[in-house]
mmCIF file with all atom_site columns, C-alpha atoms in Angstrom:
data_model
loop_
_atom_site.group_PDB
_atom_site.id
_atom_site.type_symbol
_atom_site.label_atom_id
_atom_site.label_alt_id
_atom_site.label_comp_id
_atom_site.label_asym_id
_atom_site.label_entity_id
_atom_site.label_seq_id
_atom_site.pdbx_PDB_ins_code
_atom_site.Cartn_x
_atom_site.Cartn_y
_atom_site.Cartn_z
_atom_site.occupancy
_atom_site.B_iso_or_equiv
_atom_site.pdbx_formal_charge
_atom_site.auth_seq_id
_atom_site.auth_comp_id
_atom_site.auth_asym_id
_atom_site.auth_atom_id
_atom_site.pdbx_PDB_model_num
ATOM 1   C CA . MET A 1 1   ? 17.307  5.173   18.248  1.00 72.00 ? 1   MET A CA 1
ATOM 2   C CA . MET A 1 2   ? 15.704  1.943   19.478  1.00 87.00 ? 2   MET A CA 1
ATOM 3   C CA . ALA A 1 3   ? 12.969  0.536   17.249  1.00 95.00 ? 3   ALA A CA 1
ATOM 4   C CA . ASN A 1 4   ? 11.091  -2.728  16.841  1.00 97.00 ? 4   ASN A CA 1
ATOM 5   C CA . ILE A 1 5   ? 10.011  -3.229  13.227  1.00 98.00 ? 5   ILE A CA 1
ATOM 6   C CA . LEU A 1 6   ? 7.338   -5.275  11.449  1.00 98.00 ? 6   LEU A CA 1
ATOM 7   C CA . LEU A 1 7   ? 8.232   -6.131  7.829   1.00 97.00 ? 7   LEU A CA 1
ATOM 8   C CA . VAL A 1 8   ? 5.394   -6.794  5.398   1.00 96.00 ? 8   VAL A CA 1
ATOM 9   C CA . ASP A 1 9   ? 6.249   -8.213  1.962   1.00 94.00 ? 9   ASP A CA 1
ATOM 10  C CA . ASP A 1 10  ? 5.069   -11.376 0.253   1.00 92.00 ? 10  ASP A CA 1
ATOM 11  C CA . HIS A 1 11  ? 8.565   -12.423 -0.894  1.00 92.00 ? 11  HIS A CA 1
ATOM 12  C CA . PRO A 1 12  ? 10.616  -14.145 1.859   1.00 93.00 ? 12  PRO A CA 1
ATOM 13  C CA . VAL A 1 13  ? 13.941  -13.500 0.094   1.00 93.00 ? 13  VAL A CA 1
ATOM 14  C CA . VAL A 1 14  ? 13.132  -9.798  -0.184  1.00 91.00 ? 14  VAL A CA 1
ATOM 15  C CA . ARG A 1 15  ? 12.194  -9.644  3.497   1.00 93.00 ? 15  ARG A CA 1
ATOM 16  C CA . GLU A 1 16  ? 15.494  -11.301 4.404   1.00 94.00 ? 16  GLU A CA 1
ATOM 17  C CA . GLY A 1 17  ? 17.399  -8.635  2.507   1.00 94.00 ? 17  GLY A CA 1
ATOM 18  C CA . TYR A 1 18  ? 15.508  -5.839  4.240   1.00 93.00 ? 18  TYR A CA 1
ATOM 19  C CA . ARG A 1 19  ? 15.998  -7.480  7.628   1.00 95.00 ? 19  ARG A CA 1
ATOM 20  C CA . ARG A 1 20  ? 19.771  -7.621  7.145   1.00 95.00 ? 20  ARG A CA 1
ATOM 21  C CA . LEU A 1 21  ? 19.908  -4.006  5.976   1.00 95.00 ? 21  LEU A CA 1
ATOM 22  C CA . LEU A 1 22  ? 17.792  -2.706  8.853   1.00 95.00 ? 22  LEU A CA 1
ATOM 23  C CA . GLU A 1 23  ? 19.446  -4.735  11.588  1.00 94.00 ? 23  GLU A CA 1
ATOM 24  C CA . ARG A 1 24  ? 22.861  -3.365  10.630  1.00 94.00 ? 24  ARG A CA 1
ATOM 25  C CA . GLN A 1 25  ? 21.560  -0.100  12.086  1.00 92.00 ? 25  GLN A CA 1
ATOM 26  C CA . PRO A 1 26  ? 22.164  0.181   15.826  1.00 92.00 ? 26  PRO A CA 1
ATOM 27  C CA . GLY A 1 27  ? 18.898  -0.222  17.700  1.00 92.00 ? 27  GLY A CA 1
ATOM 28  C CA . PHE A 1 28  ? 16.811  -1.503  14.767  1.00 96.00 ? 28  PHE A CA 1
ATOM 29  C CA . THR A 1 29  ? 15.291  -4.949  15.365  1.00 96.00 ? 29  THR A CA 1
ATOM 30  C CA . VAL A 1 30  ? 12.864  -6.785  13.102  1.00 97.00 ? 30  VAL A CA 1
ATOM 31  C CA . VAL A 1 31  ? 10.476  -8.481  15.517  1.00 97.00 ? 31  VAL A CA 1
ATOM 32  C CA . ALA A 1 32  ? 7.987   -9.943  13.033  1.00 97.00 ? 32  ALA A CA 1
ATOM 33  C CA . GLU A 1 33  ? 7.383   -10.530 9.328   1.00 97.00 ? 33  GLU A CA 1
ATOM 34  C CA . ALA A 1 34  ? 4.125   -10.819 7.387   1.00 96.00 ? 34  ALA A CA 1
ATOM 35  C CA . ALA A 1 35  ? 3.248   -11.779 3.828   1.00 95.00 ? 35  ALA A CA 1
ATOM 36  C CA . THR A 1 36  ? -0.374  -10.577 3.705   1.00 93.00 ? 36  THR A CA 1
ATOM 37  C CA . ALA A 1 37  ? -2.485  -7.666  4.927   1.00 91.00 ? 37  ALA A CA 1
ATOM 38  C CA . ALA A 1 38  ? -4.314  -9.953  7.360   1.00 92.00 ? 38  ALA A CA 1
ATOM 39  C CA . GLU A 1 39  ? -1.032  -11.210 8.849   1.00 95.00 ? 39  GLU A CA 1
ATOM 40  C CA . ALA A 1 40  ? 0.245   -7.657  9.123   1.00 96.00 ? 40  ALA A CA 1
ATOM 41  C CA . TYR A 1 41  ? -2.828  -6.585  11.092  1.00 95.00 ? 41  TYR A CA 1
ATOM 42  C CA . ARG A 1 42  ? -2.670  -9.625  13.383  1.00 96.00 ? 42  ARG A CA 1
ATOM 43  C CA . LEU A 1 43  ? 1.051   -9.263  14.052  1.00 97.00 ? 43  LEU A CA 1
ATOM 44  C CA . TYR A 1 44  ? 0.774   -5.531  14.626  1.00 97.00 ? 44  TYR A CA 1
ATOM 45  C CA . LYS A 1 45  ? -1.772  -6.113  17.389  1.00 96.00 ? 45  LYS A CA 1
ATOM 46  C CA . ALA A 1 46  ? 0.362   -8.896  18.877  1.00 96.00 ? 46  ALA A CA 1
ATOM 47  C CA . GLN A 1 47  ? 3.738   -7.137  18.697  1.00 95.00 ? 47  GLN A CA 1
ATOM 48  C CA . ARG A 1 48  ? 2.882   -3.410  18.788  1.00 96.00 ? 48  ARG A CA 1
ATOM 49  C CA . PRO A 1 49  ? 6.040   -2.530  16.787  1.00 97.00 ? 49  PRO A CA 1
ATOM 50  C CA . ASP A 1 50  ? 7.428   0.988   16.661  1.00 97.00 ? 50  ASP A CA 1
ATOM 51  C CA . LEU A 1 51  ? 7.502   0.930   12.865  1.00 98.00 ? 51  LEU A CA 1
ATOM 52  C CA . VAL A 1 52  ? 5.801   -0.997  10.061  1.00 98.00 ? 52  VAL A CA 1
ATOM 53  C CA . ILE A 1 53  ? 7.586   -1.200  6.704   1.00 97.00 ? 53  ILE A CA 1
ATOM 54  C CA . LEU A 1 54  ? 5.288   -2.654  4.067   1.00 95.00 ? 54  LEU A CA 1
ATOM 55  C CA . ASP A 1 55  ? 4.859   -3.237  0.383   1.00 93.00 ? 55  ASP A CA 1
ATOM 56  C CA . LEU A 1 56  ? 1.565   -2.275  -1.255  1.00 88.00 ? 56  LEU A CA 1
ATOM 57  C CA . SER A 1 57  ? 1.475   -5.294  -3.583  1.00 84.00 ? 57  SER A CA 1
ATOM 58  C CA . LEU A 1 58  ? 0.295   -8.202  -1.439  1.00 85.00 ? 58  LEU A CA 1
ATOM 59  C CA . PRO A 1 59  ? -1.791  -11.271 -2.259  1.00 83.00 ? 59  PRO A CA 1
ATOM 60  C CA . GLY A 1 60  ? -5.458  -10.545 -1.558  1.00 79.00 ? 60  GLY A CA 1
ATOM 61  C CA . PRO A 1 61  ? -6.098  -7.197  0.151   1.00 82.00 ? 61  PRO A CA 1
ATOM 62  C CA . SER A 1 62  ? -3.279  -4.768  -0.609  1.00 84.00 ? 62  SER A CA 1
ATOM 63  C CA . GLY A 1 63  ? -1.021  -2.781  1.650   1.00 89.00 ? 63  GLY A CA 1
ATOM 64  C CA . ILE A 1 64  ? -3.530  0.091   1.504   1.00 88.00 ? 64  ILE A CA 1
ATOM 65  C CA . GLU A 1 65  ? -5.997  -2.142  3.343   1.00 86.00 ? 65  GLU A CA 1
ATOM 66  C CA . ALA A 1 66  ? -3.338  -3.105  5.894   1.00 92.00 ? 66  ALA A CA 1
ATOM 67  C CA . ILE A 1 67  ? -2.520  0.558   6.518   1.00 94.00 ? 67  ILE A CA 1
ATOM 68  C CA . ARG A 1 68  ? -6.180  1.450   6.944   1.00 90.00 ? 68  ARG A CA 1
ATOM 69  C CA . HIS A 1 69  ? -6.899  -1.392  9.384   1.00 91.00 ? 69  HIS A CA 1
ATOM 70  C CA . ILE A 1 70  ? -3.774  -0.812  11.467  1.00 96.00 ? 70  ILE A CA 1
ATOM 71  C CA . ARG A 1 71  ? -4.458  2.909   11.743  1.00 95.00 ? 71  ARG A CA 1
ATOM 72  C CA . GLN A 1 72  ? -8.084  2.253   12.697  1.00 93.00 ? 72  GLN A CA 1
ATOM 73  C CA . TRP A 1 73  ? -6.850  0.073   15.550  1.00 95.00 ? 73  TRP A CA 1
ATOM 74  C CA . ASP A 1 74  ? -3.948  2.360   16.498  1.00 96.00 ? 74  ASP A CA 1
ATOM 75  C CA . GLY A 1 75  ? -4.148  5.949   15.329  1.00 94.00 ? 75  GLY A CA 1
ATOM 76  C CA . ALA A 1 76  ? -0.538  6.526   16.373  1.00 95.00 ? 76  ALA A CA 1
ATOM 77  C CA . ALA A 1 77  ? 0.901   3.696   14.245  1.00 96.00 ? 77  ALA A CA 1
ATOM 78  C CA . ARG A 1 78  ? 3.977   4.655   12.221  1.00 97.00 ? 78  ARG A CA 1
ATOM 79  C CA . ILE A 1 79  ? 3.851   3.043   8.787   1.00 98.00 ? 79  ILE A CA 1
ATOM 80  C CA . LEU A 1 80  ? 6.389   3.376   5.981   1.00 97.00 ? 80  LEU A CA 1
ATOM 81  C CA . VAL A 1 81  ? 5.457   2.154   2.494   1.00 96.00 ? 81  VAL A CA 1
ATOM 82  C CA . PHE A 1 82  ? 8.270   0.534   0.506   1.00 94.00 ? 82  PHE A CA 1
ATOM 83  C CA . SER A 1 83  ? 6.946   -0.231  -2.955  1.00 90.00 ? 83  SER A CA 1
ATOM 84  C CA . MET A 1 84  ? 7.697   -0.529  -6.664  1.00 86.00 ? 84  MET A CA 1
ATOM 85  C CA . ARG A 1 85  ? 4.741   1.785   -7.306  1.00 82.00 ? 85  ARG A CA 1
ATOM 86  C CA . THR A 1 86  ? 6.051   5.307   -7.900  1.00 79.00 ? 86  THR A CA 1
ATOM 87  C CA . GLY A 1 87  ? 2.995   7.197   -9.153  1.00 78.00 ? 87  GLY A CA 1
ATOM 88  C CA . ALA A 1 88  ? 1.845   10.321  -7.331  1.00 82.00 ? 88  ALA A CA 1
ATOM 89  C CA . ALA A 1 89  ? -1.745  9.047   -7.207  1.00 79.00 ? 89  ALA A CA 1
ATOM 90  C CA . ILE A 1 90  ? -0.964  5.823   -5.377  1.00 83.00 ? 90  ILE A CA 1
ATOM 91  C CA . ALA A 1 91  ? 1.392   7.645   -2.998  1.00 87.00 ? 91  ALA A CA 1
ATOM 92  C CA . ARG A 1 92  ? -1.376  10.095  -2.116  1.00 85.00 ? 92  ARG A CA 1
ATOM 93  C CA . GLN A 1 93  ? -3.751  7.183   -1.511  1.00 85.00 ? 93  GLN A CA 1
ATOM 94  C CA . ALA A 1 94  ? -1.228  5.566   0.833   1.00 90.00 ? 94  ALA A CA 1
ATOM 95  C CA . PHE A 1 95  ? -0.896  8.801   2.797   1.00 91.00 ? 95  PHE A CA 1
ATOM 96  C CA . ALA A 1 96  ? -4.678  9.208   2.856   1.00 88.00 ? 96  ALA A CA 1
ATOM 97  C CA . ALA A 1 97  ? -5.002  5.698   4.312   1.00 89.00 ? 97  ALA A CA 1
ATOM 98  C CA . GLY A 1 98  ? -2.590  6.645   7.100   1.00 93.00 ? 98  GLY A CA 1
ATOM 99  C CA . ALA A 1 99  ? 0.960   5.993   5.908   1.00 95.00 ? 99  ALA A CA 1
ATOM 100 C CA . SER A 1 100 ? 3.656   8.172   7.443   1.00 95.00 ? 100 SER A CA 1
ATOM 101 C CA . GLY A 1 101 ? 6.185   7.756   4.637   1.00 96.00 ? 101 GLY A CA 1
ATOM 102 C CA . TYR A 1 102 ? 6.692   6.356   1.165   1.00 96.00 ? 102 TYR A CA 1
ATOM 103 C CA . VAL A 1 103 ? 9.943   5.072   -0.364  1.00 95.00 ? 103 VAL A CA 1
ATOM 104 C CA . SER A 1 104 ? 10.254  3.433   -3.765  1.00 92.00 ? 104 SER A CA 1
ATOM 105 C CA . LYS A 1 105 ? 12.147  0.165   -4.110  1.00 91.00 ? 105 LYS A CA 1
ATOM 106 C CA . ALA A 1 106 ? 14.269  1.847   -6.778  1.00 89.00 ? 106 ALA A CA 1
ATOM 107 C CA . SER A 1 107 ? 15.775  4.068   -4.081  1.00 90.00 ? 107 SER A CA 1
ATOM 108 C CA . ALA A 1 108 ? 19.232  3.670   -2.603  1.00 91.00 ? 108 ALA A CA 1
ATOM 109 C CA . PRO A 1 109 ? 19.300  1.677   0.672   1.00 92.00 ? 109 PRO A CA 1
ATOM 110 C CA . ARG A 1 110 ? 20.226  4.808   2.628   1.00 93.00 ? 110 ARG A CA 1
ATOM 111 C CA . GLU A 1 111 ? 16.893  6.393   1.622   1.00 93.00 ? 111 GLU A CA 1
ATOM 112 C CA . LEU A 1 112 ? 14.996  3.541   3.261   1.00 94.00 ? 112 LEU A CA 1
ATOM 113 C CA . LEU A 1 113 ? 17.089  3.911   6.402   1.00 95.00 ? 113 LEU A CA 1
ATOM 114 C CA . GLU A 1 114 ? 16.718  7.696   6.473   1.00 94.00 ? 114 GLU A CA 1
ATOM 115 C CA . ALA A 1 115 ? 12.964  7.469   5.891   1.00 95.00 ? 115 ALA A CA 1
ATOM 116 C CA . SER A 1 116 ? 12.636  4.859   8.654   1.00 96.00 ? 116 SER A CA 1
ATOM 117 C CA . ALA A 1 117 ? 14.415  7.141   11.098  1.00 94.00 ? 117 ALA A CA 1
ATOM 118 C CA . GLY A 1 118 ? 12.324  10.107  9.984   1.00 94.00 ? 118 GLY A CA 1
ATOM 119 C CA . VAL A 1 119 ? 9.032   8.279   10.435  1.00 96.00 ? 119 VAL A CA 1
ATOM 120 C CA . LEU A 1 120 ? 10.140  7.109   13.884  1.00 96.00 ? 120 LEU A CA 1
ATOM 121 C CA . ARG A 1 121 ? 10.755  10.767  14.757  1.00 94.00 ? 121 ARG A CA 1
ATOM 122 C CA . GLY A 1 122 ? 7.193   11.557  13.757  1.00 94.00 ? 122 GLY A CA 1
ATOM 123 C CA . GLU A 1 123 ? 8.073   13.086  10.391  1.00 94.00 ? 123 GLU A CA 1
ATOM 124 C CA . ARG A 1 124 ? 6.515   12.491  6.976   1.00 92.00 ? 124 ARG A CA 1
ATOM 125 C CA . ALA A 1 125 ? 9.233   10.910  4.849   1.00 94.00 ? 125 ALA A CA 1
ATOM 126 C CA . MET A 1 126 ? 9.542   10.291  1.114   1.00 93.00 ? 126 MET A CA 1
ATOM 127 C CA . SER A 1 127 ? 12.285  9.087   -1.191  1.00 92.00 ? 127 SER A CA 1
ATOM 128 C CA . ALA A 1 128 ? 13.481  11.626  -3.741  1.00 90.00 ? 128 ALA A CA 1
ATOM 129 C CA . ASP A 1 129 ? 11.626  10.055  -6.670  1.00 88.00 ? 129 ASP A CA 1
ATOM 130 C CA . ILE A 1 130 ? 8.301   9.957   -4.827  1.00 89.00 ? 130 ILE A CA 1
ATOM 131 C CA . ALA A 1 131 ? 8.690   13.566  -3.668  1.00 89.00 ? 131 ALA A CA 1
ATOM 132 C CA . LEU A 1 132 ? 9.491   14.596  -7.244  1.00 86.00 ? 132 LEU A CA 1
ATOM 133 C CA . ALA A 1 133 ? 6.506   12.712  -8.668  1.00 81.00 ? 133 ALA A CA 1
ATOM 134 C CA . ILE A 1 134 ? 4.128   14.400  -6.225  1.00 81.00 ? 134 ILE A CA 1
ATOM 135 C CA . ALA A 1 135 ? 5.683   17.826  -6.798  1.00 82.00 ? 135 ALA A CA 1
ATOM 136 C CA . GLN A 1 136 ? 5.480   17.518  -10.571 1.00 78.00 ? 136 GLN A CA 1
ATOM 137 C CA . ASP A 1 137 ? 1.882   16.360  -10.352 1.00 72.00 ? 137 ASP A CA 1
ATOM 138 C CA . GLU A 1 138 ? 0.955   19.321  -8.154  1.00 71.00 ? 138 GLU A CA 1
ATOM 139 C CA . VAL A 1 139 ? 2.776   21.849  -10.370 1.00 67.00 ? 139 VAL A CA 1
ATOM 140 C CA . ALA A 1 140 ? 0.968   20.454  -13.412 1.00 61.00 ? 140 ALA A CA 1
ATOM 141 C CA . GLY A 1 141 ? -2.306  20.812  -11.555 1.00 61.00 ? 141 GLY A CA 1
ATOM 142 C CA . GLY A 1 142 ? -3.026  17.202  -12.300 1.00 57.00 ? 142 GLY A CA 1
ATOM 143 C CA . ARG A 1 143 ? -5.669  15.175  -10.543 1.00 60.00 ? 143 ARG A CA 1
ATOM 144 C CA . SER A 1 144 ? -5.703  11.426  -10.749 1.00 64.00 ? 144 SER A CA 1
ATOM 145 C CA . SER A 1 145 ? -8.910  9.545   -11.279 1.00 66.00 ? 145 SER A CA 1
ATOM 146 C CA . LEU A 1 146 ? -8.144  7.834   -7.965  1.00 73.00 ? 146 LEU A CA 1
ATOM 147 C CA . ASP A 1 147 ? -8.633  11.158  -6.175  1.00 73.00 ? 147 ASP A CA 1
ATOM 148 C CA . GLU A 1 148 ? -12.376 10.696  -6.661  1.00 77.00 ? 148 GLU A CA 1
ATOM 149 C CA . LEU A 1 149 ? -12.376 7.413   -4.745  1.00 80.00 ? 149 LEU A CA 1
ATOM 150 C CA . SER A 1 150 ? -12.365 6.594   -1.046  1.00 79.00 ? 150 SER A CA 1
ATOM 151 C CA . PRO A 1 151 ? -9.592  4.318   0.300   1.00 74.00 ? 151 PRO A CA 1
ATOM 152 C CA . ARG A 1 152 ? -12.101 1.433   0.411   1.00 80.00 ? 152 ARG A CA 1
ATOM 153 C CA . GLU A 1 153 ? -13.068 2.046   -3.206  1.00 84.00 ? 153 GLU A CA 1
ATOM 154 C CA . VAL A 1 154 ? -9.393  2.164   -4.214  1.00 81.00 ? 154 VAL A CA 1
ATOM 155 C CA . GLU A 1 155 ? -8.889  -1.198  -2.505  1.00 80.00 ? 155 GLU A CA 1
ATOM 156 C CA . ILE A 1 156 ? -11.820 -2.745  -4.353  1.00 86.00 ? 156 ILE A CA 1
ATOM 157 C CA . LEU A 1 157 ? -10.675 -1.242  -7.646  1.00 85.00 ? 157 LEU A CA 1
ATOM 158 C CA . GLY A 1 158 ? -7.171  -2.621  -7.161  1.00 81.00 ? 158 GLY A CA 1
ATOM 159 C CA . MET A 1 159 ? -8.424  -6.114  -6.390  1.00 83.00 ? 159 MET A CA 1
ATOM 160 C CA . THR A 1 160 ? -10.815 -6.017  -9.354  1.00 85.00 ? 160 THR A CA 1
ATOM 161 C CA . ALA A 1 161 ? -8.030  -4.850  -11.657 1.00 82.00 ? 161 ALA A CA 1
ATOM 162 C CA . ALA A 1 162 ? -5.857  -7.708  -10.358 1.00 80.00 ? 162 ALA A CA 1
ATOM 163 C CA . GLY A 1 163 ? -8.525  -10.196 -11.448 1.00 83.00 ? 163 GLY A CA 1
ATOM 164 C CA . ALA A 1 164 ? -10.480 -10.839 -8.226  1.00 85.00 ? 164 ALA A CA 1
ATOM 165 C CA . THR A 1 165 ? -14.208 -11.534 -8.493  1.00 90.00 ? 165 THR A CA 1
ATOM 166 C CA . ALA A 1 166 ? -16.759 -9.627  -6.428  1.00 91.00 ? 166 ALA A CA 1
ATOM 167 C CA . GLN A 1 167 ? -17.267 -12.748 -4.274  1.00 92.00 ? 167 GLN A CA 1
ATOM 168 C CA . THR A 1 168 ? -13.515 -13.090 -3.654  1.00 90.00 ? 168 THR A CA 1
ATOM 169 C CA . ILE A 1 169 ? -13.274 -9.411  -2.730  1.00 88.00 ? 169 ILE A CA 1
ATOM 170 C CA . ALA A 1 170 ? -16.236 -9.716  -0.358  1.00 89.00 ? 170 ALA A CA 1
ATOM 171 C CA . GLU A 1 171 ? -14.638 -12.677 1.417   1.00 87.00 ? 171 GLU A CA 1
ATOM 172 C CA . ALA A 1 172 ? -11.182 -11.058 1.608   1.00 81.00 ? 172 ALA A CA 1
ATOM 173 C CA . LEU A 1 173 ? -12.482 -7.746  2.965   1.00 81.00 ? 173 LEU A CA 1
ATOM 174 C CA . CYS A 1 174 ? -15.203 -9.273  5.176   1.00 82.00 ? 174 CYS A CA 1
ATOM 175 C CA . LEU A 1 175 ? -17.936 -7.444  3.287   1.00 87.00 ? 175 LEU A CA 1
ATOM 176 C CA . GLY A 1 176 ? -21.275 -8.538  1.913   1.00 92.00 ? 176 GLY A CA 1
ATOM 177 C CA . LEU A 1 177 ? -21.384 -9.407  -1.772  1.00 92.00 ? 177 LEU A CA 1
ATOM 178 C CA . LYS A 1 178 ? -24.046 -6.742  -2.322  1.00 94.00 ? 178 LYS A CA 1
ATOM 179 C CA . THR A 1 179 ? -21.815 -4.139  -0.662  1.00 93.00 ? 179 THR A CA 1
ATOM 180 C CA . VAL A 1 180 ? -18.951 -4.962  -3.020  1.00 92.00 ? 180 VAL A CA 1
ATOM 181 C CA . GLN A 1 181 ? -21.253 -4.882  -6.038  1.00 92.00 ? 181 GLN A CA 1
ATOM 182 C CA . ASN A 1 182 ? -22.637 -1.512  -4.956  1.00 93.00 ? 182 ASN A CA 1
ATOM 183 C CA . ASN A 1 183 ? -19.096 -0.187  -4.498  1.00 90.00 ? 183 ASN A CA 1
ATOM 184 C CA . LEU A 1 184 ? -18.148 -1.390  -7.970  1.00 91.00 ? 184 LEU A CA 1
ATOM 185 C CA . SER A 1 185 ? -21.143 0.414   -9.424  1.00 90.00 ? 185 SER A CA 1
ATOM 186 C CA . LEU A 1 186 ? -20.122 3.617   -7.643  1.00 90.00 ? 186 LEU A CA 1
ATOM 187 C CA . ILE A 1 187 ? -16.517 3.211   -8.811  1.00 90.00 ? 187 ILE A CA 1
ATOM 188 C CA . ARG A 1 188 ? -17.609 2.791   -12.426 1.00 88.00 ? 188 ARG A CA 1
ATOM 189 C CA . ALA A 1 189 ? -19.819 5.863   -12.157 1.00 89.00 ? 189 ALA A CA 1
ATOM 190 C CA . LYS A 1 190 ? -17.114 8.018   -10.558 1.00 87.00 ? 190 LYS A CA 1
ATOM 191 C CA . LEU A 1 191 ? -14.498 6.964   -13.099 1.00 84.00 ? 191 LEU A CA 1
ATOM 192 C CA . GLY A 1 192 ? -16.769 6.889   -16.125 1.00 85.00 ? 192 GLY A CA 1
ATOM 193 C CA . ALA A 1 193 ? -15.741 3.292   -16.794 1.00 84.00 ? 193 ALA A CA 1
ATOM 194 C CA . ARG A 1 194 ? -17.880 1.414   -19.294 1.00 78.00 ? 194 ARG A CA 1
ATOM 195 C CA . THR A 1 195 ? -16.618 -2.123  -18.578 1.00 80.00 ? 195 THR A CA 1
ATOM 196 C CA . ASP A 1 196 ? -14.372 -4.040  -16.201 1.00 79.00 ? 196 ASP A CA 1
ATOM 197 C CA . ALA A 1 197 ? -11.670 -3.959  -18.899 1.00 82.00 ? 197 ALA A CA 1
ATOM 198 C CA . HIS A 1 198 ? -11.892 -0.170  -18.835 1.00 84.00 ? 198 HIS A CA 1
ATOM 199 C CA . LEU A 1 199 ? -11.548 -0.246  -15.038 1.00 83.00 ? 199 LEU A CA 1
ATOM 200 C CA . VAL A 1 200 ? -8.365  -2.294  -15.377 1.00 84.00 ? 200 VAL A CA 1
ATOM 201 C CA . TRP A 1 201 ? -6.749  0.224   -17.689 1.00 82.00 ? 201 TRP A CA 1
ATOM 202 C CA . ILE A 1 202 ? -7.774  3.152   -15.498 1.00 80.00 ? 202 ILE A CA 1
ATOM 203 C CA . ALA A 1 203 ? -6.115  1.372   -12.557 1.00 79.00 ? 203 ALA A CA 1
ATOM 204 C CA . VAL A 1 204 ? -2.988  0.699   -14.644 1.00 77.00 ? 204 VAL A CA 1
ATOM 205 C CA . GLY A 1 205 ? -2.821  4.309   -15.801 1.00 72.00 ? 205 GLY A CA 1
ATOM 206 C CA . ALA A 1 206 ? -3.061  5.552   -12.214 1.00 69.00 ? 206 ALA A CA 1
ATOM 207 C CA . GLY A 1 207 ? -0.242  3.239   -11.129 1.00 66.00 ? 207 GLY A CA 1
ATOM 208 C CA . LEU A 1 208 ? -2.491  1.154   -8.883  1.00 68.00 ? 208 LEU A CA 1
ATOM 209 C CA . VAL A 1 209 ? -1.588  -2.146  -10.555 1.00 68.00 ? 209 VAL A CA 1
ATOM 210 C CA . ALA A 1 210 ? 0.961   -3.289  -13.095 1.00 64.00 ? 210 ALA A CA 1
ATOM 211 C CA . ALA A 1 211 ? -0.065  -3.521  -16.740 1.00 61.00 ? 211 ALA A CA 1
ATOM 212 C CA . PRO A 1 212 ? -1.281  -6.996  -17.706 1.00 58.00 ? 212 PRO A CA 1
ATOM 213 C CA . HIS A 1 213 ? 0.689   -8.963  -20.262 1.00 52.00 ? 213 HIS A CA 1
ATOM 214 C CA . GLY A 1 214 ? -0.573  -8.874  -23.811 1.00 47.00 ? 214 GLY A CA 1
ATOM 215 C CA . PRO A 1 215 ? -3.112  -6.592  -25.466 1.00 43.00 ? 215 PRO A CA 1
ATOM 216 C CA . PRO A 1 216 ? -6.067  -5.227  -23.484 1.00 43.00 ? 216 PRO A CA 1
ATOM 217 C CA . ALA A 1 217 ? -9.215  -7.272  -23.451 1.00 43.00 ? 217 ALA A CA 1
ATOM 218 C CA . ALA A 1 218 ? -11.871 -6.249  -25.935 1.00 42.00 ? 218 ALA A CA 1
ATOM 219 C CA . GLU A 1 219 ? -14.567 -4.077  -24.419 1.00 41.00 ? 219 GLU A CA 1
ATOM 220 C CA . THR A 1 220 ? -18.175 -5.080  -24.728 1.00 36.00 ? 220 THR A CA 1
#
């Protein structure tokens, strides 16, 4: 199997490790690396790789935004998420945005390689822990609060929960400030959130962002 790969992760040392692992496979070549969603989109258009392997946790717009933009430009793009996030809700959001596979970083290296090959064959691929999380969630009949949100709203929620202001989000996503503010109002209404602190803890509970250090901020 011959495949050109774009790696997207904001840690250069981590990317180097992935590059070495992937390029030990006959036919796998890493042709470009990106550290942000914007770089990933630009390099995808420039390189047209056969496979994108990306983390969801990126500075500024997240991997969800990168997936959405790449798939809007190329509906046939093959994208494999490789992330520390293992919740069923965030995995479903990644698939809804257009990901073809999802592997957790806690997985054995062979699972990344097997998922990469599966996605290149046109299959939907998941590591065992992600498949189990989704299966358990479906058996329990559980619905995440994120299921009520569109991919754009999930992106805005994630950036808000990570501490970005509405103005910063507007600039990063090339949206008007009023549009972001309106989206935040809709998000609060859909999630029943009373304050931004409440939004943060909803996002943490859904696995969208990591829990902040220290006790939660007091709600007003």
